[in-house]
XYZ file of C-alpha atoms in Angstrom:
652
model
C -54.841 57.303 23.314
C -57.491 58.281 20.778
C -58.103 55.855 17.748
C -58.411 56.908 14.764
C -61.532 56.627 12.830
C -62.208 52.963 11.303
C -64.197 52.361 7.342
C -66.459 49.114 7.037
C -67.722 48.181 4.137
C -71.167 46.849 5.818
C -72.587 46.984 9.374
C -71.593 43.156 9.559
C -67.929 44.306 9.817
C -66.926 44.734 13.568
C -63.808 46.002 14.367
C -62.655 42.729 14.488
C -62.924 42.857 10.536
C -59.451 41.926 8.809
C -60.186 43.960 5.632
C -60.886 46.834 7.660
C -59.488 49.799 5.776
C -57.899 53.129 7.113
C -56.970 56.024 5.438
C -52.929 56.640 5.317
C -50.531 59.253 3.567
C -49.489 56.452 1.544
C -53.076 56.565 -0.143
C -52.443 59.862 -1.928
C -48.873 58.179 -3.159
C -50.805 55.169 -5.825
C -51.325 57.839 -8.518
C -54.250 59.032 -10.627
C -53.970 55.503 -12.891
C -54.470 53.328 -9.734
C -57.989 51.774 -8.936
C -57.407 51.793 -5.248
C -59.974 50.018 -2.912
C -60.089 53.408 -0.957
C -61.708 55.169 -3.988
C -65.264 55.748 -2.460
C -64.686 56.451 0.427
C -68.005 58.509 0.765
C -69.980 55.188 0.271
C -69.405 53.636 3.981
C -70.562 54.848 7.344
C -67.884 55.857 9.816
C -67.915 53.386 12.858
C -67.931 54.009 16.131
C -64.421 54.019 18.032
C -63.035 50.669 19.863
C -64.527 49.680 23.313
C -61.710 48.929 26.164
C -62.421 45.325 25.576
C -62.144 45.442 21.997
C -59.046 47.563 22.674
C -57.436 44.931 25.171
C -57.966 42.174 22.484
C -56.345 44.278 20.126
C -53.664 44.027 21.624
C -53.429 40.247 22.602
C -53.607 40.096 18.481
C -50.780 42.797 18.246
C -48.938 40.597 20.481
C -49.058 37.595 18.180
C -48.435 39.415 15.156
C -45.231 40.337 16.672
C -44.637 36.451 17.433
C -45.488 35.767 14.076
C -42.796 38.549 12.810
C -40.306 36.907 14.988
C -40.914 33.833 13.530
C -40.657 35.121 9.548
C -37.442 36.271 11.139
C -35.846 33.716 12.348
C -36.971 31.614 9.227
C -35.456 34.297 6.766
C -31.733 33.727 8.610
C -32.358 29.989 8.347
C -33.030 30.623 4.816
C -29.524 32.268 4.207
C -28.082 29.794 6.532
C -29.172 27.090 4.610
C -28.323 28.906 1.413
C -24.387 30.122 2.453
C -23.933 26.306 3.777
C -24.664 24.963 0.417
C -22.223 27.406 -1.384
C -19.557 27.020 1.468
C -19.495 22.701 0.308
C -19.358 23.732 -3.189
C -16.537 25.895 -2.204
C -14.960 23.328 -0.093
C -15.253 21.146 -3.159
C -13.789 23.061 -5.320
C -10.233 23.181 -2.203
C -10.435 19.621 -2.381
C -10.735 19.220 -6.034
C -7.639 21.756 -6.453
C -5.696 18.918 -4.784
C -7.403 15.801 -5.669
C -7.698 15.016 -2.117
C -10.828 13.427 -2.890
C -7.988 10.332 -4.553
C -7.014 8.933 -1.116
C -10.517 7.501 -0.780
C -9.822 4.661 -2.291
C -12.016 1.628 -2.972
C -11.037 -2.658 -4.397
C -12.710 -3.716 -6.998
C -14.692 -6.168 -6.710
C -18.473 -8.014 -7.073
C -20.076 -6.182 -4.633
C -18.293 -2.471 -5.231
C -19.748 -2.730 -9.634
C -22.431 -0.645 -8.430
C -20.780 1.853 -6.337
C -21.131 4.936 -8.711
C -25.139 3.644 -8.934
C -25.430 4.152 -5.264
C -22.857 7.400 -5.079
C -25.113 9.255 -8.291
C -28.702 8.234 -6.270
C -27.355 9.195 -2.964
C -26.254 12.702 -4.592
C -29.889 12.899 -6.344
C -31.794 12.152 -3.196
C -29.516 14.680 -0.758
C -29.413 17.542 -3.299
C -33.299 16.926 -4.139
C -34.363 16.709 -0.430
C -32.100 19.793 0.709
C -33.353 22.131 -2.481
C -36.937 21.234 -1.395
C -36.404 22.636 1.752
C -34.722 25.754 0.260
C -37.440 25.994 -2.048
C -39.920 25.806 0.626
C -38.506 28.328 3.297
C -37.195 30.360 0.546
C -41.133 30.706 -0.821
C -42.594 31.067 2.335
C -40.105 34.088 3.275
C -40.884 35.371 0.040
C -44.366 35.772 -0.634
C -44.248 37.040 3.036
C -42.314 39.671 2.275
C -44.627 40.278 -1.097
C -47.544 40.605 0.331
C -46.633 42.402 3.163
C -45.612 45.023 0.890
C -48.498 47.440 -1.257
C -48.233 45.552 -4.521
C -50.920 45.293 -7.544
C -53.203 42.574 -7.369
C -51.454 41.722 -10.638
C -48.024 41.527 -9.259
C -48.940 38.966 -6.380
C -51.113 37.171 -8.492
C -47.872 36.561 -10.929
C -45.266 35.888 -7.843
C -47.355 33.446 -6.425
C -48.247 31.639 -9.107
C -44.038 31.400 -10.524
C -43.780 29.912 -7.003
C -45.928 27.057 -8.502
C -43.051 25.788 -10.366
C -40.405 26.337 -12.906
C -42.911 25.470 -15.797
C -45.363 28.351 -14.248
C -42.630 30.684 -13.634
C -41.337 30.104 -17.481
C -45.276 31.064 -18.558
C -45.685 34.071 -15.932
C -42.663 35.438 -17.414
C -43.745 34.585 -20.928
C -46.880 36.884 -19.705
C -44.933 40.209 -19.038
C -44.457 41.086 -22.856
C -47.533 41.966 -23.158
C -48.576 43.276 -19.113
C -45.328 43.887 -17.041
C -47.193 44.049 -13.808
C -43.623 42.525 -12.392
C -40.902 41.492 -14.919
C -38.511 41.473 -12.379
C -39.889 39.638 -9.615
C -40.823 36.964 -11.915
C -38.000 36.458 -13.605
C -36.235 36.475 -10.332
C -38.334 33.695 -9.015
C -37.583 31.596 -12.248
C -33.964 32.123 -12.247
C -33.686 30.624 -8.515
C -36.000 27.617 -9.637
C -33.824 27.258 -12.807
C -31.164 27.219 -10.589
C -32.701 24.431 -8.261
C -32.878 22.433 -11.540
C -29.085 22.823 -12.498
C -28.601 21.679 -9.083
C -30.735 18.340 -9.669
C -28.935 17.730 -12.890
C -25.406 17.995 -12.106
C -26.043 16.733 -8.452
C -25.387 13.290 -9.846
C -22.100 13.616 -11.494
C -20.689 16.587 -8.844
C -18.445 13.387 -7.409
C -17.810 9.648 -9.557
C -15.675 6.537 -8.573
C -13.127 6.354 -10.980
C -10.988 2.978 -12.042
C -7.676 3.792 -11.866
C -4.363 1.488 -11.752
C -2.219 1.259 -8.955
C 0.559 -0.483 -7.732
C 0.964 -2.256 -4.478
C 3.995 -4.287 -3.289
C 3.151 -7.981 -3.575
C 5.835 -11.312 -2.421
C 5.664 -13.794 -5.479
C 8.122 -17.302 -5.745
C 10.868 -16.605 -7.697
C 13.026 -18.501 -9.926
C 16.751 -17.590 -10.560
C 17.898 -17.821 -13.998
C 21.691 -17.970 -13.695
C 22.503 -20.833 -11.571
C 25.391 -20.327 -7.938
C 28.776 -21.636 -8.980
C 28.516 -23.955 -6.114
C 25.889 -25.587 -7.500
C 26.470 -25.641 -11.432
C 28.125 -29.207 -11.107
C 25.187 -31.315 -11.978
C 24.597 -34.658 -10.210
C 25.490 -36.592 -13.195
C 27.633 -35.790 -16.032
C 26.457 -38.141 -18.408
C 22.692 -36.703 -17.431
C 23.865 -33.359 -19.413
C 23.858 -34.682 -22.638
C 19.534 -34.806 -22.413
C 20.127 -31.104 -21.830
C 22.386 -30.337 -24.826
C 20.114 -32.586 -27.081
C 17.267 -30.418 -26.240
C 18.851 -27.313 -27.558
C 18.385 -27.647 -30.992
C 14.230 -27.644 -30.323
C 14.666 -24.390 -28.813
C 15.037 -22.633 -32.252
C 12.899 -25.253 -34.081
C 9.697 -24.645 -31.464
C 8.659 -21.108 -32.217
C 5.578 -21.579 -29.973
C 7.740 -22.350 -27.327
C 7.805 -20.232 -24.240
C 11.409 -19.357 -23.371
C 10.540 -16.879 -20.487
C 13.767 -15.622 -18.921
C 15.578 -16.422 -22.230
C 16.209 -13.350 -24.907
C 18.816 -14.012 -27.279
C 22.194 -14.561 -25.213
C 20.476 -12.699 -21.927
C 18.847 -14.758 -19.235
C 16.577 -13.084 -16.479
C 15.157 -14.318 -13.096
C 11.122 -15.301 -13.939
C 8.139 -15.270 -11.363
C 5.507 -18.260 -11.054
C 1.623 -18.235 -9.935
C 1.206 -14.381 -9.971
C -2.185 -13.786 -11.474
C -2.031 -9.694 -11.303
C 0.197 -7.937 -14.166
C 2.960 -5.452 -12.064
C 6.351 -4.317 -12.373
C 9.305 -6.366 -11.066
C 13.295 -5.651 -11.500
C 15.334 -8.743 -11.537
C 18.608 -9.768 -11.806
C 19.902 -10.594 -15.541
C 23.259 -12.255 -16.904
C 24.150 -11.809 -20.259
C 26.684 -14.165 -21.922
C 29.173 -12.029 -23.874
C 31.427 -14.253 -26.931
C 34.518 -12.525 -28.057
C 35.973 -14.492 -31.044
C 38.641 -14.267 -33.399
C 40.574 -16.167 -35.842
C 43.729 -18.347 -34.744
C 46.335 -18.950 -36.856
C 49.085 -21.088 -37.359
C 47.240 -24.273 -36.598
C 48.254 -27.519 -37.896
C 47.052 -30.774 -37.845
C 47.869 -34.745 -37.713
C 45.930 -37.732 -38.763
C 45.594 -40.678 -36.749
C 44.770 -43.846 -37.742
C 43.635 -46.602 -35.468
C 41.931 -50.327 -36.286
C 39.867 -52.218 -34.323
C 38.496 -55.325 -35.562
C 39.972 -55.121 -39.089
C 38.421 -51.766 -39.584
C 40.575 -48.675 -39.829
C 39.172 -45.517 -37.824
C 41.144 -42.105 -38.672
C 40.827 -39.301 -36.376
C 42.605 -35.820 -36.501
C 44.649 -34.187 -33.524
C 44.778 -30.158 -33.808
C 47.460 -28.325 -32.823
C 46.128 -24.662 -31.870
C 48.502 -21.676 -30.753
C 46.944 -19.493 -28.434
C 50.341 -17.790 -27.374
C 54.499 -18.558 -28.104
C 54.124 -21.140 -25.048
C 50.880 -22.184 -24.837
C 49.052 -24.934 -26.988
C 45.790 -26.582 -27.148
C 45.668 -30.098 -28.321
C 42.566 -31.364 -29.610
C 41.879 -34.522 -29.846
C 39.645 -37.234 -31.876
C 38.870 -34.317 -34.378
C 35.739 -35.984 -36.325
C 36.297 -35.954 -40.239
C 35.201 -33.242 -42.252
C 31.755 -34.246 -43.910
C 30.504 -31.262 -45.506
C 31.404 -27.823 -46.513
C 29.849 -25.001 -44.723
C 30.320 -26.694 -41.746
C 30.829 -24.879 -37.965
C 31.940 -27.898 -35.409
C 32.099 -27.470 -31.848
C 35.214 -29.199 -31.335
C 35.463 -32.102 -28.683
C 37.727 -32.510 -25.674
C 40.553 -29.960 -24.662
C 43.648 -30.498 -22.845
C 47.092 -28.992 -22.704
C 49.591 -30.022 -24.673
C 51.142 -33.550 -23.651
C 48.285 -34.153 -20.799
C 46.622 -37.084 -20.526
C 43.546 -36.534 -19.602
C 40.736 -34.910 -20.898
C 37.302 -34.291 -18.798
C 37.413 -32.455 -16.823
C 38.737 -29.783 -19.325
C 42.329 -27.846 -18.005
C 41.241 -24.727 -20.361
C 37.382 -24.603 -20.910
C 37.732 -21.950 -24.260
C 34.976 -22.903 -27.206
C 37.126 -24.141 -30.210
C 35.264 -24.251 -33.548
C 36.684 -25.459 -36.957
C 34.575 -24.133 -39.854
C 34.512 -25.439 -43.219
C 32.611 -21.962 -44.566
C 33.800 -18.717 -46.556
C 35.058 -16.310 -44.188
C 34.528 -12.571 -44.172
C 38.419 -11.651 -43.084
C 39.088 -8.197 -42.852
C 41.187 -6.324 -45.522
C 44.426 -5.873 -43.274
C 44.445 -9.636 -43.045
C 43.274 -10.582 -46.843
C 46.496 -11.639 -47.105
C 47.363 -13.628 -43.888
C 47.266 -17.205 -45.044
C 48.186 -18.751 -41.661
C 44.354 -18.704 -40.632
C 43.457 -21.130 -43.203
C 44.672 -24.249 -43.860
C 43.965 -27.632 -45.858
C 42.114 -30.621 -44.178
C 40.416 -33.678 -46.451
C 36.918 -33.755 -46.808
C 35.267 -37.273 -47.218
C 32.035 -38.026 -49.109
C 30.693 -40.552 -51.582
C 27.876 -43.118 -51.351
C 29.837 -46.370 -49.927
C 31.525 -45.470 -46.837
C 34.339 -48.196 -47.991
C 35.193 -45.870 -51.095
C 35.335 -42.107 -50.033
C 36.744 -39.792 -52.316
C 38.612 -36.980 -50.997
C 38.216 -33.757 -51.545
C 40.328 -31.209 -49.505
C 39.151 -27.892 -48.275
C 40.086 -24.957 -46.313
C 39.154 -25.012 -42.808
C 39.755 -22.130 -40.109
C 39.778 -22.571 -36.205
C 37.871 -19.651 -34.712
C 38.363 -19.168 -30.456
C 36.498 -17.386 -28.271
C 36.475 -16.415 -24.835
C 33.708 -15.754 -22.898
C 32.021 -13.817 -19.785
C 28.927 -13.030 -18.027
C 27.224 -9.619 -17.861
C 25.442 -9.052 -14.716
C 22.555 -6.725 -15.225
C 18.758 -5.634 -13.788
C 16.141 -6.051 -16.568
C 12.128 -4.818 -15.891
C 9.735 -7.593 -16.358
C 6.224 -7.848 -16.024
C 5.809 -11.076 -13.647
C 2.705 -11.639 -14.621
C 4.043 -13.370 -17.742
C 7.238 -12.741 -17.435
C 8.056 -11.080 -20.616
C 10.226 -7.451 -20.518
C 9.354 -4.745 -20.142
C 12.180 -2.692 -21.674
C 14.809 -4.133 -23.717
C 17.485 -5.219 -22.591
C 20.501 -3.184 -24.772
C 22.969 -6.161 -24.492
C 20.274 -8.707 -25.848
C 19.981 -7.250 -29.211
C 20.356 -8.575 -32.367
C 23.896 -7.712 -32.141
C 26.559 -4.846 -33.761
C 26.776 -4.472 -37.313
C 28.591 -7.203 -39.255
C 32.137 -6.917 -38.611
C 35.582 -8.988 -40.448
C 37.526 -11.033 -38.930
C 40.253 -10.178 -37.128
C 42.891 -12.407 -35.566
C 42.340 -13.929 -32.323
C 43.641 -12.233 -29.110
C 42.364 -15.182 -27.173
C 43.669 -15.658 -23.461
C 43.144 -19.324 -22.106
C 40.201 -19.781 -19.812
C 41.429 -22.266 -17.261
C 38.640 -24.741 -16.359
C 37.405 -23.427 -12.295
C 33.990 -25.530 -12.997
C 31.663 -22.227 -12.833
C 28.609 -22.072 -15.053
C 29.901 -21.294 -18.538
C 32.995 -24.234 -17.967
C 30.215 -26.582 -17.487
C 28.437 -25.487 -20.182
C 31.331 -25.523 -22.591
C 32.029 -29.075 -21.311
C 29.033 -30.073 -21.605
C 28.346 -28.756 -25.561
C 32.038 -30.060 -26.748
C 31.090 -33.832 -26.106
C 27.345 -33.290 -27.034
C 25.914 -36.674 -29.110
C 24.884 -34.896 -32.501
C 24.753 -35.124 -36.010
C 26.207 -33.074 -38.729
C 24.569 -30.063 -40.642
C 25.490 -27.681 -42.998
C 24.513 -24.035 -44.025
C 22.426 -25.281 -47.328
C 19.097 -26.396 -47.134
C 18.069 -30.140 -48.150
C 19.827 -32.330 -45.438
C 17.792 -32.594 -42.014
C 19.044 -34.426 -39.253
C 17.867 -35.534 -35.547
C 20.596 -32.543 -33.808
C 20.553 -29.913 -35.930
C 21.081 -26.534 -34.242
C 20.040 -23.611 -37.090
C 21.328 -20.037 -36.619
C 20.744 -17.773 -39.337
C 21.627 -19.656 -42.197
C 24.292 -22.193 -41.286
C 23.772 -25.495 -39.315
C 26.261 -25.917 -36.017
C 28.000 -29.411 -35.854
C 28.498 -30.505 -31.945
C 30.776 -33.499 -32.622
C 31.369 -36.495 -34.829
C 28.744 -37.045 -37.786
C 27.899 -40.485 -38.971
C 25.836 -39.640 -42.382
C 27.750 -39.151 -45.760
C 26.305 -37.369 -48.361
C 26.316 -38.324 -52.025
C 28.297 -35.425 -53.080
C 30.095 -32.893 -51.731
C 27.759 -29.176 -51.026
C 29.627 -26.455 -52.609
C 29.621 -23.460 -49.632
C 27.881 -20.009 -50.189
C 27.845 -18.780 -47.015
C 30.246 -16.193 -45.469
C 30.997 -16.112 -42.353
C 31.602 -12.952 -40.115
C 33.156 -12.214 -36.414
C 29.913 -10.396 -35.258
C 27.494 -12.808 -36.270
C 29.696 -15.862 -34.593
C 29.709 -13.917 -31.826
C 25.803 -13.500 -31.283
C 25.326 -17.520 -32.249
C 28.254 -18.604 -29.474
C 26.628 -16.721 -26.420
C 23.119 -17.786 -27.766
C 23.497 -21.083 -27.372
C 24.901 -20.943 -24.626
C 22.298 -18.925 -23.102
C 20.171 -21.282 -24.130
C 21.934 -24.275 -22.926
C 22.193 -22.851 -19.349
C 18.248 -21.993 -19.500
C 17.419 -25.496 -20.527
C 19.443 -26.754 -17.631
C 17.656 -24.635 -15.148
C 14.222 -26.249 -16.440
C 15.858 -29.837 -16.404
C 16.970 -29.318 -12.405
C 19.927 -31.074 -11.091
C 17.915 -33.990 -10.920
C 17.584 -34.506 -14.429
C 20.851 -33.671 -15.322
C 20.878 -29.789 -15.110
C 21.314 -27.124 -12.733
C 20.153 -26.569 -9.166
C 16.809 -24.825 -9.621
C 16.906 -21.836 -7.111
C 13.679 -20.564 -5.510
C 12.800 -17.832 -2.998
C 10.448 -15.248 -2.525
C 10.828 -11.807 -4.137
C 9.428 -8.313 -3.865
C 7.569 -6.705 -6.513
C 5.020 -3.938 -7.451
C 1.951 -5.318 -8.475
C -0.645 -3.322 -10.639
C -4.552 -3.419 -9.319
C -7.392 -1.571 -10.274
C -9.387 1.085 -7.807
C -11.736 2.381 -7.376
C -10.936 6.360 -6.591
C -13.345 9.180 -5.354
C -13.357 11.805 -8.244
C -14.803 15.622 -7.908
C -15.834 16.549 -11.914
C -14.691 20.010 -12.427
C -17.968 20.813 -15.333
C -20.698 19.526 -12.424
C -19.215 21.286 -9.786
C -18.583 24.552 -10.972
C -22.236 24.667 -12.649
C -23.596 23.493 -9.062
C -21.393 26.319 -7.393
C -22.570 29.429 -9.848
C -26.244 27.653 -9.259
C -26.006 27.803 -5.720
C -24.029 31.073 -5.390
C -27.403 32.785 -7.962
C -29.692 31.160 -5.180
C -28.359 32.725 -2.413
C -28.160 36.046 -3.998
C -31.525 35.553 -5.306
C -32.598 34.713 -1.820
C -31.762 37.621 0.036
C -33.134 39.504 -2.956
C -36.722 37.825 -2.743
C -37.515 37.706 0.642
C -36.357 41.511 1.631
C -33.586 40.267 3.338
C -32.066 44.766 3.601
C -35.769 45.375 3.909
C -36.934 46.135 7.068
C -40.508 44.394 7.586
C -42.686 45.746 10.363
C -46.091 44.470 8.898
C -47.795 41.320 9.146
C -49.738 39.705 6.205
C -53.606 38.898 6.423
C -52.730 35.401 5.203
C -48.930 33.632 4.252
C -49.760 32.879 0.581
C -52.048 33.915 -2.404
C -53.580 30.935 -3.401
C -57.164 30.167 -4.257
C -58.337 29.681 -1.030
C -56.886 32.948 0.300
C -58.257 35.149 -2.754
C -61.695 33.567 -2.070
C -61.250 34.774 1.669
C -59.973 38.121 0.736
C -63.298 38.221 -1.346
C -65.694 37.429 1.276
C -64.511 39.899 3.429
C -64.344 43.079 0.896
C -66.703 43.744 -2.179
C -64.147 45.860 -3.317
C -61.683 43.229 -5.527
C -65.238 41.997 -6.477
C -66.469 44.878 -7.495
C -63.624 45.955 -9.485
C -63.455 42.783 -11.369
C -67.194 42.429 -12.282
C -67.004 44.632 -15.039
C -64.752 42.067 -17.003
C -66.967 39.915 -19.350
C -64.576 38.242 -21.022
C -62.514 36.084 -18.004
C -59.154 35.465 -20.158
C -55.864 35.548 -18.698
C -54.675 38.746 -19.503
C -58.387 40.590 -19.183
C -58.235 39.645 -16.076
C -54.844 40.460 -15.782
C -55.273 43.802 -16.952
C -58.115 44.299 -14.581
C -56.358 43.376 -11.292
C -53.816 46.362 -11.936
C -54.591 48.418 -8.924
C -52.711 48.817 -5.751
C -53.526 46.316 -2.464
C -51.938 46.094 0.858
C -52.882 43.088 2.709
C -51.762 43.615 6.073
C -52.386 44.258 9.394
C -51.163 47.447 10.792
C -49.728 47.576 14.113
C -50.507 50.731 16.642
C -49.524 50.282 19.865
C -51.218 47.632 21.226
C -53.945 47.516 19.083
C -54.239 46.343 15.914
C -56.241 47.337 12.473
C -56.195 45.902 9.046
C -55.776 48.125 5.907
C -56.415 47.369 2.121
């Protein structure tokens, strides 16, 4: 095959010479405003043609320039590899994040985990920041391969390279084209992608977070049972009750005291030695009083002497029904008006004995004003007249008498589920039966039905609060005894009272249905608490224990994907790939090979010492500023070596 004929720029320049230059079509294509290095062509000598051995190394070179292709290849799909891997997590992310899969990864909190989002964010840093450096590297390399293999101004290359310096020298390159645009859009091309690589360093460390969350876990905690078995309400000792009953008063004279499993008249099973706040539903029994008043009752005095000194005690007759009578006995005198007094010992009429109680119904005679509904204003049967003792010298009493009333109740337990935290034990919703009770209502008369004593918990109780060792009270301020149990505004009298006032406390306090109600299955309530903290040891109920179930609230740690991060990471690494393909000629096809892989100093200084023509063309600037010499290195170049067969020649 005959070779074409070959320019050198100097004897020196064998054929071997890289900047050898050739004359192509492509020549008469730069236009009349382009200082081409083929514009004196008339000053050089034409060399002689290749020698076979020149021609056989020829092509060993055109052989390696085709390995080298092969490799710029293969680098180029790596490059989009790389770059379509990165988008594909971000996608994959973003499926994940749809469905906060990323929350089953799950983490305890403790000493060792404070850190974890520390080590997460520099783990993130140090993965994104290695993996864009070698994106940034391949992505550069395939680049300014592609650039200069191309016929570009010595301008143009001198700006891509140099943006490939860094996002700081791609900003000023591109701050360069307003007043030369030797390549506005390569540059700005090149500092998009790096811009990119820097949104991708920034949000690389919040993309994924641990976030505290609470969550519940079932737990086994002891338990204590609030409303005592039946079988076991009996306590060891009768006699041992009355500590119980004399502690009731200090329930509502304590405020600071902690009555967990105790609201109002509602008592709920507690938890002990659980140290983690949760959720736990446990049984709750809530004492319901349904009172009324009874009428027709009548009473007896009885006098009895013992040592010279004459005792009187009164003997009640109460009606429940046309056959049915209660008879209490060793009624205590009257001390004080405004008086409510549990009334002692119960029995059927003409029984003999009296503990343990036949009918087990709360009696109370009350000495106060009485809120009796209109249809019964005139229904003088509820009241009637018992003496009322006072004076200073309990050997001279006056008498004073008074209108009394005998108010009955029955009563029965509410079984319910109540949401506690057992943690502390204090509810978590309220409890609808425990409030403060329905609106004030009159009173009505008494549809009481006998409770016949079976020894459950509230016969016990009831027992246990009619023979209580107390002392009087009254609903005025001014008097303060050693058992005084204060609801609302009137004082409760258990049994017989032993102090006499001086004179006689005229009442102001009226009585109604609904608020004797809420005070009779509060202290009872409260009684039946107290005897589950006694035990039946001291006197109170069987304490029982046992394990129960319930859901205990922790904090978590939780892998979280930030939506923000992730979607700027996403559009960053979605630019880069486009960008990518863009840069490096990736629809391009690329058949020539480079004289050298970058444009740095070294490799201008090279391109120099073999050609006078880039020196000859910039000797004429005297003034070496940016953009003189800018201006000056606006003519065509194409560094590469052209392939022919098997032999190979270099063109500029």
């Amino acid at each position: 095959m005959e070779m074409p004929a070959v320019y050198t720029t100097t004897p020196q320049l064998a054929q071997k010479d890289p900047l050898i230059r050739q004359v192509t079509d492509d020549v008469a294509d730069l236009g009349p405003d382009t200082t081409s290095l083929l514009s004196s062509v008339g000053q050089y000598r034409e060399a002689s043609p290749f020698s076979d051995d020149q021609t056989a190394e020829c092509g060993h070179d055109g052989s390696s320039a085709r390995q080298e292709a092969s490799a710029n290849s293969r680098s180029r799909v790596l490059c989009y590899l790389l770059h379509a891997a990165l988008l594909s997590i971000h996608a994959m992310l973003f499926g994940l994040y749809s469905r906060h899969v990323e929350h089953g990864l799950t983490v305890a909190i403790t000493p060792s985990a404070n850190n974890l989002n520390v080590v997460l964010s520099a783990c993130l840093q140090a993965v994104y920041t290695i993996y864009t450096a070698i994106l940034v590297y391949i992505t550069q390399s395939c680049a300014l391969w592609y650039t200069l293999s191309r016929m570009q101004k010595l301008t143009t290359i001198h700006d891509v390279a140099g943006a490939w310096s860094g996002l700081g020298a791609a900003l000023g390159n591109l701050w360069q084209q307003r007043t030369l645009a030797a390549s506005s859009w390569q540059t700005l091309s090149v500092t998009t992608y790096l811009a990119c690589v820097a949104i991708l360093h920034i949000s690389s460390s919040t993309v994924m977070q641990f976030q505290m969350f609470n969550t519940t876990t079932t737990a086994w905690a002891n338990s204590t049972q609030a409303w005592p078995d039946n079988y076991s309400a009996i306590p060891t000792s009768s006699s041992n009750m009355n500590a119980v009953t004399g502690a009731v008063p200090a329930i509502m004279g304590m405020p600071t005291l902690s009555t967990a499993g105790l609201v109002n008249n509602t008592l709920y099973d507690t938890f002990s030695g659980v140290n983690q706040p949760g959720v736990a539903f446990v049984n709750a029994t809530t004492i319901s009083a349904s009172c009324g008043l009874i009428a027709n009752a009548s009473y007896r005095a009885i006098t009895s002497s013992s040592q010279g000194v004459n005792t009187t005690t009164w003997t009640i007759s109460v009606p429940l029904n046309d056959t049915l009578n209660y008879v209490i006995d060793e009624v205590p005198t009257i001390l004080y008006n405004s008086t409510i007094m549990y009334l002692p010992s119960q029995s059927f009429q003409n029984s003999t004995y009296i503990s343990p109680l036949p009918v087990s119904n709360p009696i109370f005679l009350a000495s106060t004003l009485m809120d009796i509904a209109p249809s019964n204003e005139n229904a003088t049967a509820f009241g009637f007249q018992m003496p009322l003792w006072y004076g200073t010298d309990v050997d001279v009493l006056q008498t004073l008498y008074t209108t009394v009333y005998l108010i009955g109740c029955s009563l029965e337990s509410l079984n319910s589920t109540a949401m506690i935290n057992p943690q502390n034990n204090a509810l978590l919703q309220p409890i609808q039966d425990t409030a403060s009770g329905p609106p004030p209502s009159a009173w009505e008369a008494s549809t009481l039905q006998p409770r016949i004593y079976t020894g459950d918990v509230l016969d016990v109780v009831n027992s246990a609060l009619s023979s209580a060792d107390a002392s009087v009270g009254f609903c005025q301020t001014g008097v303060t005894t050693n058992w005084q149990v204060h609801y609302d505004t009137c004082w409760l009298e258990f049994s017989s009272g032993t102090i006499y006032p001086e004179h006689n406390t005229v009442t102001t306090f009226v009585l109604n249905q609904s608020r004797m109600e809420s005070i009779v299955g509060q202290i009872f309530a409260e009684t039946v608490w107290l005897g589950v903290q006694y035990g039946n040891v001291s006197g109170g109920f069987f304490r029982n224990t046992f394990d129960r179930q319930y859901q205990q609230e922790e904090q978590k740690w939780r892998l979280n994907i930030n939506f923000l991060p992730l979607l700027f990471a996403t559009m960053g690494s979605f630019t880069m790939l486009a960008l990518s393909l863009r840069l490096t000629g990736a629809f391009s096809k690329q058949l020539d090979r480079p004289l050298t892989s970058s444009a740095g100093v070294l490799e201008v200084l090279w391109w120099a010492a073999q050609s006078r023509i880039p020196t000859d063309t910039l000797e004429g600037v005297t003034d070496p500023t940016t953009e003189e010499l800018r201006s000056a290195g606006m003519f065509s170049v194409h560094l590469v070596e052209e392939r022919r067969g098997d032999t190979k020649e270099g063109l500029v």
